């Protein structure tokens, strides 16, 4: 049995992660690979309950450290119940966000020290890191406009102001600079077809 592959998609709000995740699953399927599609925070019934806590706007503030711990709590559940078992069965996993999101949002955005996040990452997933991460990069304002264009109520993160997302975007780009083999930047401001073509090229490398 060949080993499963772990692929993650990252980027600011509205970058196109969910759209590209569905494309990646279909593209792999036409190349004979069945992939599980999942997301963070969430992915299992219990982790989705943690997602509700962390995304729903409420009267009580969530301190940055608590926000980070909730992300890792959901991740630990997701890894144990879905990601690790799927990879062990030789399946591919496509995940909409993972620990790079914690580094970008809680690290870059909220100012939690990298060393703290790295320590928790080691605790929760040890040496398991994605085989490839596609960073869908675009100006923050464009992403927010796309996300708002879908309608629906803004979640707790979507209520943040632009400077927060600028820090998140910068943090993502720094991560990609540091890990160019794993993290591939795709210019997500282009038409979807061009974005999909670049994503297909990244997937092709793994086949
Ligand atoms: N979070 C998460 C943390 O803070 N720390 C963590 O560790 C983790 C895991 C999750 C929130 O949690 C935070 C980050 C997030 O704020 P979420 O519901 O997953 O929230 O929301 P987002 O990740 O922000 O995702 P969105 O659903 O808002 O956006 P997507 O998935 O990036 O974008 P998508 O695919 O829905 O596309 C948005 C719109 O744009 C169109 C689509 O059709 C859609 O209408 N579109 C394009 N239009 C033109 N050109 C293209 N190339 C397009 N691509 C997509």
PDB file of C-alpha atoms and ligand atoms in Angstrom:
ATOM      1  CA  UNK A   1       0.000   0.000   0.000  1.00  0.00           C
ATOM      2  CA  UNK A   2       1.411   3.412  -0.953  1.00  0.00           C
ATOM      3  CA  UNK A   3       1.588   6.095   1.707  1.00  0.00           C
ATOM      4  CA  UNK A   4      -1.144   8.696   1.910  1.00  0.00           C
ATOM      5  CA  UNK A   5      -0.253  12.291   1.227  1.00  0.00           C
ATOM      6  CA  UNK A   6      -1.204  15.258   3.343  1.00  0.00           C
ATOM      7  CA  UNK A   7      -1.991  18.480   1.479  1.00  0.00           C
ATOM      8  CA  UNK A   8      -3.087  21.734   3.081  1.00  0.00           C
ATOM      9  CA  UNK A   9      -4.494  24.970   1.713  1.00  0.00           C
ATOM     10  CA  UNK A  10      -3.822  28.296   3.348  1.00  0.00           C
ATOM     11  CA  UNK A  11      -4.477  31.981   2.815  1.00  0.00           C
ATOM     12  CA  UNK A  12      -6.432  34.930   4.143  1.00  0.00           C
ATOM     13  CA  UNK A  13     -10.255  35.052   4.145  1.00  0.00           C
ATOM     14  CA  UNK A  14     -11.805  34.612   0.707  1.00  0.00           C
ATOM     15  CA  UNK A  15      -8.536  33.523  -0.947  1.00  0.00           C
ATOM     16  CA  UNK A  16     -10.388  30.598  -2.543  1.00  0.00           C
ATOM     17  CA  UNK A  17      -9.302  27.715  -0.313  1.00  0.00           C
ATOM     18  CA  UNK A  18     -12.643  25.890  -0.253  1.00  0.00           C
ATOM     19  CA  UNK A  19     -13.051  26.317  -4.017  1.00  0.00           C
ATOM     20  CA  UNK A  20      -9.527  25.064  -4.679  1.00  0.00           C
ATOM     21  CA  UNK A  21      -9.898  22.195  -2.179  1.00  0.00           C
ATOM     22  CA  UNK A  22     -12.864  20.841  -4.159  1.00  0.00           C
ATOM     23  CA  UNK A  23     -10.918  21.259  -7.403  1.00  0.00           C
ATOM     24  CA  UNK A  24      -7.911  19.394  -5.926  1.00  0.00           C
ATOM     25  CA  UNK A  25     -10.130  16.495  -4.857  1.00  0.00           C
ATOM     26  CA  UNK A  26     -11.672  16.250  -8.352  1.00  0.00           C
ATOM     27  CA  UNK A  27      -8.288  16.597 -10.075  1.00  0.00           C
ATOM     28  CA  UNK A  28      -6.815  13.805  -7.957  1.00  0.00           C
ATOM     29  CA  UNK A  29      -9.851  11.625  -8.610  1.00  0.00           C
ATOM     30  CA  UNK A  30      -9.361  11.949 -12.382  1.00  0.00           C
ATOM     31  CA  UNK A  31      -5.762  10.814 -11.765  1.00  0.00           C
ATOM     32  CA  UNK A  32      -6.879   7.734  -9.831  1.00  0.00           C
ATOM     33  CA  UNK A  33      -6.384   9.064  -6.296  1.00  0.00           C
ATOM     34  CA  UNK A  34      -9.249   9.239  -3.798  1.00  0.00           C
ATOM     35  CA  UNK A  35      -8.733  12.028  -1.307  1.00  0.00           C
ATOM     36  CA  UNK A  36     -10.550  12.950   1.882  1.00  0.00           C
ATOM     37  CA  UNK A  37     -11.555  16.603   2.022  1.00  0.00           C
ATOM     38  CA  UNK A  38     -11.575  18.213   5.446  1.00  0.00           C
ATOM     39  CA  UNK A  39     -11.054  21.525   7.215  1.00  0.00           C
ATOM     40  CA  UNK A  40      -9.769  23.260  10.332  1.00  0.00           C
ATOM     41  CA  UNK A  41     -10.832  24.154  12.850  1.00  0.00           C
ATOM     42  CA  UNK A  42     -13.225  21.226  12.579  1.00  0.00           C
ATOM     43  CA  UNK A  43     -13.365  18.124  10.427  1.00  0.00           C
ATOM     44  CA  UNK A  44     -15.004  15.804  12.981  1.00  0.00           C
ATOM     45  CA  UNK A  45     -18.224  16.284  14.977  1.00  0.00           C
ATOM     46  CA  UNK A  46     -16.370  17.139  18.183  1.00  0.00           C
ATOM     47  CA  UNK A  47     -13.804  19.389  16.494  1.00  0.00           C
ATOM     48  CA  UNK A  48     -16.680  21.175  14.713  1.00  0.00           C
ATOM     49  CA  UNK A  49     -18.110  21.993  18.152  1.00  0.00           C
ATOM     50  CA  UNK A  50     -14.793  23.617  19.051  1.00  0.00           C
ATOM     51  CA  UNK A  51     -14.996  25.485  15.716  1.00  0.00           C
ATOM     52  CA  UNK A  52     -18.366  26.916  16.728  1.00  0.00           C
ATOM     53  CA  UNK A  53     -16.895  28.199  20.003  1.00  0.00           C
ATOM     54  CA  UNK A  54     -13.955  29.895  18.329  1.00  0.00           C
ATOM     55  CA  UNK A  55     -15.751  31.345  15.266  1.00  0.00           C
ATOM     56  CA  UNK A  56     -19.068  32.495  16.693  1.00  0.00           C
ATOM     57  CA  UNK A  57     -19.043  36.145  17.715  1.00  0.00           C
ATOM     58  CA  UNK A  58     -19.985  36.568  21.369  1.00  0.00           C
ATOM     59  CA  UNK A  59     -20.017  39.097  24.153  1.00  0.00           C
ATOM     60  CA  UNK A  60     -17.043  37.528  25.943  1.00  0.00           C
ATOM     61  CA  UNK A  61     -13.577  38.068  24.425  1.00  0.00           C
ATOM     62  CA  UNK A  62     -11.329  35.071  23.724  1.00  0.00           C
ATOM     63  CA  UNK A  63      -7.732  35.890  24.727  1.00  0.00           C
ATOM     64  CA  UNK A  64      -5.113  35.052  22.043  1.00  0.00           C
ATOM     65  CA  UNK A  65      -3.653  32.194  24.098  1.00  0.00           C
ATOM     66  CA  UNK A  66      -7.094  30.628  24.558  1.00  0.00           C
ATOM     67  CA  UNK A  67      -7.790  31.034  20.848  1.00  0.00           C
ATOM     68  CA  UNK A  68      -4.536  29.231  20.054  1.00  0.00           C
ATOM     69  CA  UNK A  69      -5.282  26.448  22.535  1.00  0.00           C
ATOM     70  CA  UNK A  70      -8.754  25.953  21.068  1.00  0.00           C
ATOM     71  CA  UNK A  71      -7.214  25.649  17.575  1.00  0.00           C
ATOM     72  CA  UNK A  72      -4.789  23.023  18.829  1.00  0.00           C
ATOM     73  CA  UNK A  73      -7.503  21.223  20.823  1.00  0.00           C
ATOM     74  CA  UNK A  74      -9.612  20.916  17.665  1.00  0.00           C
ATOM     75  CA  UNK A  75      -6.504  19.862  15.734  1.00  0.00           C
ATOM     76  CA  UNK A  76      -5.597  17.107  18.207  1.00  0.00           C
ATOM     77  CA  UNK A  77      -9.115  15.645  17.871  1.00  0.00           C
ATOM     78  CA  UNK A  78      -9.037  15.985  14.076  1.00  0.00           C
ATOM     79  CA  UNK A  79      -5.645  14.285  13.837  1.00  0.00           C
ATOM     80  CA  UNK A  80      -6.647  11.390  16.089  1.00  0.00           C
ATOM     81  CA  UNK A  81     -10.082  10.739  14.586  1.00  0.00           C
ATOM     82  CA  UNK A  82      -9.609  11.575  10.915  1.00  0.00           C
ATOM     83  CA  UNK A  83      -6.216  12.667   9.571  1.00  0.00           C
ATOM     84  CA  UNK A  84      -3.897  10.030  11.020  1.00  0.00           C
ATOM     85  CA  UNK A  85      -6.272   7.080  10.373  1.00  0.00           C
ATOM     86  CA  UNK A  86      -6.811   8.187   6.740  1.00  0.00           C
ATOM     87  CA  UNK A  87      -3.066   8.568   6.098  1.00  0.00           C
ATOM     88  CA  UNK A  88      -2.438   5.192   7.749  1.00  0.00           C
ATOM     89  CA  UNK A  89      -4.943   3.618   5.321  1.00  0.00           C
ATOM     90  CA  UNK A  90      -2.923   5.088   2.458  1.00  0.00           C
ATOM     91  CA  UNK A  91      -5.507   7.750   1.656  1.00  0.00           C
ATOM     92  CA  UNK A  92      -4.706  11.314   0.692  1.00  0.00           C
ATOM     93  CA  UNK A  93      -5.983  14.103   2.881  1.00  0.00           C
ATOM     94  CA  UNK A  94      -6.721  17.626   1.626  1.00  0.00           C
ATOM     95  CA  UNK A  95      -7.191  19.972   4.550  1.00  0.00           C
ATOM     96  CA  UNK A  96      -8.479  23.559   4.379  1.00  0.00           C
ATOM     97  CA  UNK A  97      -6.030  25.140   6.899  1.00  0.00           C
ATOM     98  CA  UNK A  98      -3.701  23.539   9.471  1.00  0.00           C
ATOM     99  CA  UNK A  99      -0.928  24.713  11.817  1.00  0.00           C
ATOM    100  CA  UNK A 100       0.366  27.336   9.353  1.00  0.00           C
ATOM    101  CA  UNK A 101      -2.958  29.111  10.000  1.00  0.00           C
ATOM    102  CA  UNK A 102      -2.176  29.155  13.721  1.00  0.00           C
ATOM    103  CA  UNK A 103       1.271  30.554  12.953  1.00  0.00           C
ATOM    104  CA  UNK A 104      -0.231  33.234  10.699  1.00  0.00           C
ATOM    105  CA  UNK A 105      -3.382  34.213  12.674  1.00  0.00           C
ATOM    106  CA  UNK A 106      -2.470  33.627  16.320  1.00  0.00           C
ATOM    107  CA  UNK A 107       1.261  34.241  15.724  1.00  0.00           C
ATOM    108  CA  UNK A 108       1.373  36.986  13.088  1.00  0.00           C
ATOM    109  CA  UNK A 109      -2.092  38.386  13.718  1.00  0.00           C
ATOM    110  CA  UNK A 110      -2.386  38.225  17.503  1.00  0.00           C
ATOM    111  CA  UNK A 111       1.274  38.242  18.520  1.00  0.00           C
ATOM    112  CA  UNK A 112       1.532  34.850  20.242  1.00  0.00           C
ATOM    113  CA  UNK A 113       5.278  33.989  20.227  1.00  0.00           C
ATOM    114  CA  UNK A 114       6.398  31.526  17.521  1.00  0.00           C
ATOM    115  CA  UNK A 115       8.201  29.452  20.145  1.00  0.00           C
ATOM    116  CA  UNK A 116       4.923  28.801  21.985  1.00  0.00           C
ATOM    117  CA  UNK A 117       3.131  27.760  18.791  1.00  0.00           C
ATOM    118  CA  UNK A 118       6.054  25.545  17.736  1.00  0.00           C
ATOM    119  CA  UNK A 119       6.033  23.873  21.140  1.00  0.00           C
ATOM    120  CA  UNK A 120       2.321  23.039  20.864  1.00  0.00           C
ATOM    121  CA  UNK A 121       2.718  21.910  17.257  1.00  0.00           C
ATOM    122  CA  UNK A 122       5.387  19.452  18.400  1.00  0.00           C
ATOM    123  CA  UNK A 123       3.132  18.212  21.180  1.00  0.00           C
ATOM    124  CA  UNK A 124       0.040  17.808  18.989  1.00  0.00           C
ATOM    125  CA  UNK A 125       1.459  16.510  15.724  1.00  0.00           C
ATOM    126  CA  UNK A 126       5.161  15.802  16.287  1.00  0.00           C
ATOM    127  CA  UNK A 127       6.858  15.323  12.936  1.00  0.00           C
ATOM    128  CA  UNK A 128       3.619  15.122  10.950  1.00  0.00           C
ATOM    129  CA  UNK A 129       3.626  18.157   8.663  1.00  0.00           C
ATOM    130  CA  UNK A 130       1.872  18.497   5.302  1.00  0.00           C
ATOM    131  CA  UNK A 131       3.697  17.061   2.280  1.00  0.00           C
ATOM    132  CA  UNK A 132       2.660  20.193   0.397  1.00  0.00           C
ATOM    133  CA  UNK A 133       0.931  23.406   1.370  1.00  0.00           C
ATOM    134  CA  UNK A 134      -0.603  25.701  -1.220  1.00  0.00           C
ATOM    135  CA  UNK A 135      -0.606  29.289  -0.032  1.00  0.00           C
ATOM    136  CA  UNK A 136      -3.278  31.170  -1.979  1.00  0.00           C
ATOM    137  CA  UNK A 137      -1.942  34.686  -1.843  1.00  0.00           C
ATOM    138  CA  UNK A 138      -3.856  37.836  -2.750  1.00  0.00           C
ATOM    139  CA  UNK A 139      -4.315  41.367  -1.418  1.00  0.00           C
ATOM    140  CA  UNK A 140      -6.319  41.270   1.792  1.00  0.00           C
ATOM    141  CA  UNK A 141      -8.982  43.650   0.526  1.00  0.00           C
ATOM    142  CA  UNK A 142      -9.732  41.480  -2.518  1.00  0.00           C
ATOM    143  CA  UNK A 143     -10.094  38.392  -0.339  1.00  0.00           C
ATOM    144  CA  UNK A 144     -12.392  40.160   2.110  1.00  0.00           C
ATOM    145  CA  UNK A 145     -14.538  41.450  -0.757  1.00  0.00           C
ATOM    146  CA  UNK A 146     -14.866  37.936  -2.154  1.00  0.00           C
ATOM    147  CA  UNK A 147     -15.740  36.519   1.269  1.00  0.00           C
ATOM    148  CA  UNK A 148     -18.302  39.254   1.907  1.00  0.00           C
ATOM    149  CA  UNK A 149     -19.701  38.791  -1.615  1.00  0.00           C
ATOM    150  CA  UNK A 150     -20.883  35.318  -0.595  1.00  0.00           C
ATOM    151  CA  UNK A 151     -23.254  36.897   1.928  1.00  0.00           C
ATOM    152  CA  UNK A 152     -24.001  35.500   5.392  1.00  0.00           C
ATOM    153  CA  UNK A 153     -23.031  36.830   8.794  1.00  0.00           C
ATOM    154  CA  UNK A 154     -19.372  37.661   9.509  1.00  0.00           C
ATOM    155  CA  UNK A 155     -17.648  35.255  11.919  1.00  0.00           C
ATOM    156  CA  UNK A 156     -15.388  36.411  14.783  1.00  0.00           C
ATOM    157  CA  UNK A 157     -12.328  36.638  12.506  1.00  0.00           C
ATOM    158  CA  UNK A 158     -14.141  38.316   9.626  1.00  0.00           C
ATOM    159  CA  UNK A 159     -15.030  41.117  12.038  1.00  0.00           C
ATOM    160  CA  UNK A 160     -11.324  42.002  12.357  1.00  0.00           C
ATOM    161  CA  UNK A 161      -9.942  45.072  10.564  1.00  0.00           C
ATOM    162  CA  UNK A 162      -7.594  45.095   7.580  1.00  0.00           C
ATOM    163  CA  UNK A 163      -4.307  45.649   9.517  1.00  0.00           C
ATOM    164  CA  UNK A 164      -4.918  42.347  11.326  1.00  0.00           C
ATOM    165  CA  UNK A 165      -5.216  40.504   7.990  1.00  0.00           C
ATOM    166  CA  UNK A 166      -2.185  42.363   6.608  1.00  0.00           C
ATOM    167  CA  UNK A 167      -0.134  40.919   9.474  1.00  0.00           C
ATOM    168  CA  UNK A 168      -1.622  37.472   8.771  1.00  0.00           C
ATOM    169  CA  UNK A 169      -0.709  37.716   5.091  1.00  0.00           C
ATOM    170  CA  UNK A 170       2.829  38.854   5.914  1.00  0.00           C
ATOM    171  CA  UNK A 171       3.276  35.972   8.348  1.00  0.00           C
ATOM    172  CA  UNK A 172       2.141  33.484   5.688  1.00  0.00           C
ATOM    173  CA  UNK A 173       4.569  34.911   3.138  1.00  0.00           C
ATOM    174  CA  UNK A 174       7.416  34.679   5.643  1.00  0.00           C
ATOM    175  CA  UNK A 175       6.584  31.030   6.318  1.00  0.00           C
ATOM    176  CA  UNK A 176       6.671  30.335   2.562  1.00  0.00           C
ATOM    177  CA  UNK A 177      10.058  32.057   2.296  1.00  0.00           C
ATOM    178  CA  UNK A 178      11.403  29.870   5.091  1.00  0.00           C
ATOM    179  CA  UNK A 179       9.973  26.607   3.728  1.00  0.00           C
ATOM    180  CA  UNK A 180       9.892  26.993  -0.064  1.00  0.00           C
ATOM    181  CA  UNK A 181       9.820  23.255  -0.778  1.00  0.00           C
ATOM    182  CA  UNK A 182       6.735  22.535   1.301  1.00  0.00           C
ATOM    183  CA  UNK A 183       4.855  25.816   0.973  1.00  0.00           C
ATOM    184  CA  UNK A 184       4.073  26.919  -2.595  1.00  0.00           C
ATOM    185  CA  UNK A 185       2.728  30.393  -3.173  1.00  0.00           C
ATOM    186  CA  UNK A 186       0.001  30.614  -5.810  1.00  0.00           C
ATOM    187  CA  UNK A 187      -1.171  34.057  -6.966  1.00  0.00           C
ATOM    188  CA  UNK A 188      -4.868  33.787  -6.111  1.00  0.00           C
ATOM    189  CA  UNK A 189      -5.790  37.216  -7.491  1.00  0.00           C
ATOM    190  CA  UNK A 190      -5.913  35.707 -11.017  1.00  0.00           C
ATOM    191  CA  UNK A 191      -8.939  34.038 -12.625  1.00  0.00           C
ATOM    192  CA  UNK A 192      -9.818  30.688 -11.077  1.00  0.00           C
ATOM    193  CA  UNK A 193      -8.660  28.716 -14.123  1.00  0.00           C
ATOM    194  CA  UNK A 194      -5.083  30.055 -13.784  1.00  0.00           C
ATOM    195  CA  UNK A 195      -5.092  29.318 -10.038  1.00  0.00           C
ATOM    196  CA  UNK A 196      -6.320  25.771 -10.669  1.00  0.00           C
ATOM    197  CA  UNK A 197      -3.622  25.191 -13.259  1.00  0.00           C
ATOM    198  CA  UNK A 198      -0.876  26.095 -10.740  1.00  0.00           C
ATOM    199  CA  UNK A 199      -2.488  23.913  -8.079  1.00  0.00           C
ATOM    200  CA  UNK A 200      -2.625  20.971 -10.514  1.00  0.00           C
ATOM    201  CA  UNK A 201       1.123  21.408 -11.140  1.00  0.00           C
ATOM    202  CA  UNK A 202       1.803  21.218  -7.390  1.00  0.00           C
ATOM    203  CA  UNK A 203      -0.331  18.069  -7.076  1.00  0.00           C
ATOM    204  CA  UNK A 204       1.318  16.507 -10.112  1.00  0.00           C
ATOM    205  CA  UNK A 205       4.694  16.626  -8.338  1.00  0.00           C
ATOM    206  CA  UNK A 206       3.306  14.355  -5.639  1.00  0.00           C
ATOM    207  CA  UNK A 207       1.896  11.674  -7.939  1.00  0.00           C
TER     208      UNK A 207
HETATM  209  N1  LIG B   1      -8.099  30.090  12.003  1.00  0.00           N
HETATM  210  C1  LIG B   1      -8.102  28.804  11.551  1.00  0.00           C
HETATM  211  C2  LIG B   1      -7.146  30.539  12.903  1.00  0.00           C
HETATM  212  O1  LIG B   1      -7.171  31.698  13.326  1.00  0.00           O
HETATM  213  N2  LIG B   1      -6.181  29.670  13.331  1.00  0.00           N
HETATM  214  C3  LIG B   1      -6.145  28.352  12.927  1.00  0.00           C
HETATM  215  O2  LIG B   1      -5.267  27.583  13.350  1.00  0.00           O
HETATM  216  C4  LIG B   1      -7.153  27.910  11.989  1.00  0.00           C
HETATM  217  C5  LIG B   1      -7.137  26.494  11.512  1.00  0.00           C
HETATM  218  C6  LIG B   1     -11.678  29.753   9.663  1.00  0.00           C
HETATM  219  C7  LIG B   1     -11.153  30.896  10.476  1.00  0.00           C
HETATM  220  O3  LIG B   1     -10.363  30.374  11.511  1.00  0.00           O
HETATM  221  C8  LIG B   1      -9.142  31.021  11.555  1.00  0.00           C
HETATM  222  C9  LIG B   1      -8.908  31.552  10.178  1.00  0.00           C
HETATM  223  C10 LIG B   1     -10.284  31.821   9.648  1.00  0.00           C
HETATM  224  O4  LIG B   1     -10.630  33.146   9.923  1.00  0.00           O
HETATM  225  P1  LIG B   1     -13.222  29.546   7.588  1.00  0.00           P
HETATM  226  O5  LIG B   1     -14.686  29.411   7.633  1.00  0.00           O
HETATM  227  O6  LIG B   1     -12.431  28.341   7.260  1.00  0.00           O
HETATM  228  O7  LIG B   1     -12.696  30.217   8.921  1.00  0.00           O
HETATM  229  O8  LIG B   1     -13.040  30.693   6.629  1.00  0.00           O
HETATM  230  P2  LIG B   1     -11.869  31.045   5.708  1.00  0.00           P
HETATM  231  O9  LIG B   1     -10.748  30.133   5.898  1.00  0.00           O
HETATM  232  O10 LIG B   1     -11.651  32.481   5.857  1.00  0.00           O
HETATM  233  O11 LIG B   1     -12.418  30.692   4.318  1.00  0.00           O
HETATM  234  P3  LIG B   1     -13.497  31.375   3.520  1.00  0.00           P
HETATM  235  O12 LIG B   1     -14.596  30.376   3.459  1.00  0.00           O
HETATM  236  O13 LIG B   1     -13.838  32.741   3.978  1.00  0.00           O
HETATM  237  O14 LIG B   1     -12.773  31.602   2.166  1.00  0.00           O
HETATM  238  P4  LIG B   1     -12.061  30.596   1.170  1.00  0.00           P
HETATM  239  O15 LIG B   1     -12.411  29.188   1.440  1.00  0.00           O
HETATM  240  O16 LIG B   1     -10.635  30.936   1.108  1.00  0.00           O
HETATM  241  O17 LIG B   1     -12.709  31.085  -0.191  1.00  0.00           O
HETATM  242  P5  LIG B   1     -13.847  30.427  -1.094  1.00  0.00           P
HETATM  243  O18 LIG B   1     -13.299  29.277  -1.824  1.00  0.00           O
HETATM  244  O19 LIG B   1     -15.079  30.266  -0.291  1.00  0.00           O
HETATM  245  O20 LIG B   1     -14.019  31.618  -2.139  1.00  0.00           O
HETATM  246  C11 LIG B   1     -14.587  32.852  -1.773  1.00  0.00           C
HETATM  247  C12 LIG B   1     -15.373  33.407  -2.974  1.00  0.00           C
HETATM  248  O21 LIG B   1     -14.471  33.761  -3.987  1.00  0.00           O
HETATM  249  C13 LIG B   1     -14.743  33.048  -5.202  1.00  0.00           C
HETATM  250  C14 LIG B   1     -15.559  31.843  -4.781  1.00  0.00           C
HETATM  251  O22 LIG B   1     -16.394  31.397  -5.808  1.00  0.00           O
HETATM  252  C15 LIG B   1     -16.329  32.377  -3.592  1.00  0.00           C
HETATM  253  O23 LIG B   1     -17.473  33.051  -4.016  1.00  0.00           O
HETATM  254  N3  LIG B   1     -13.432  32.741  -5.803  1.00  0.00           N
HETATM  255  C16 LIG B   1     -12.891  33.443  -6.813  1.00  0.00           C
HETATM  256  N4  LIG B   1     -13.348  34.492  -7.505  1.00  0.00           N
HETATM  257  C17 LIG B   1     -12.521  34.970  -8.472  1.00  0.00           C
HETATM  258  N5  LIG B   1     -11.300  34.463  -8.769  1.00  0.00           N
HETATM  259  C18 LIG B   1     -10.815  33.411  -8.093  1.00  0.00           C
HETATM  260  N6  LIG B   1      -9.585  32.946  -8.380  1.00  0.00           N
HETATM  261  C19 LIG B   1     -11.624  32.852  -7.057  1.00  0.00           C
HETATM  262  N7  LIG B   1     -11.449  31.827  -6.172  1.00  0.00           N
HETATM  263  C20 LIG B   1     -12.565  31.786  -5.413  1.00  0.00           C
END
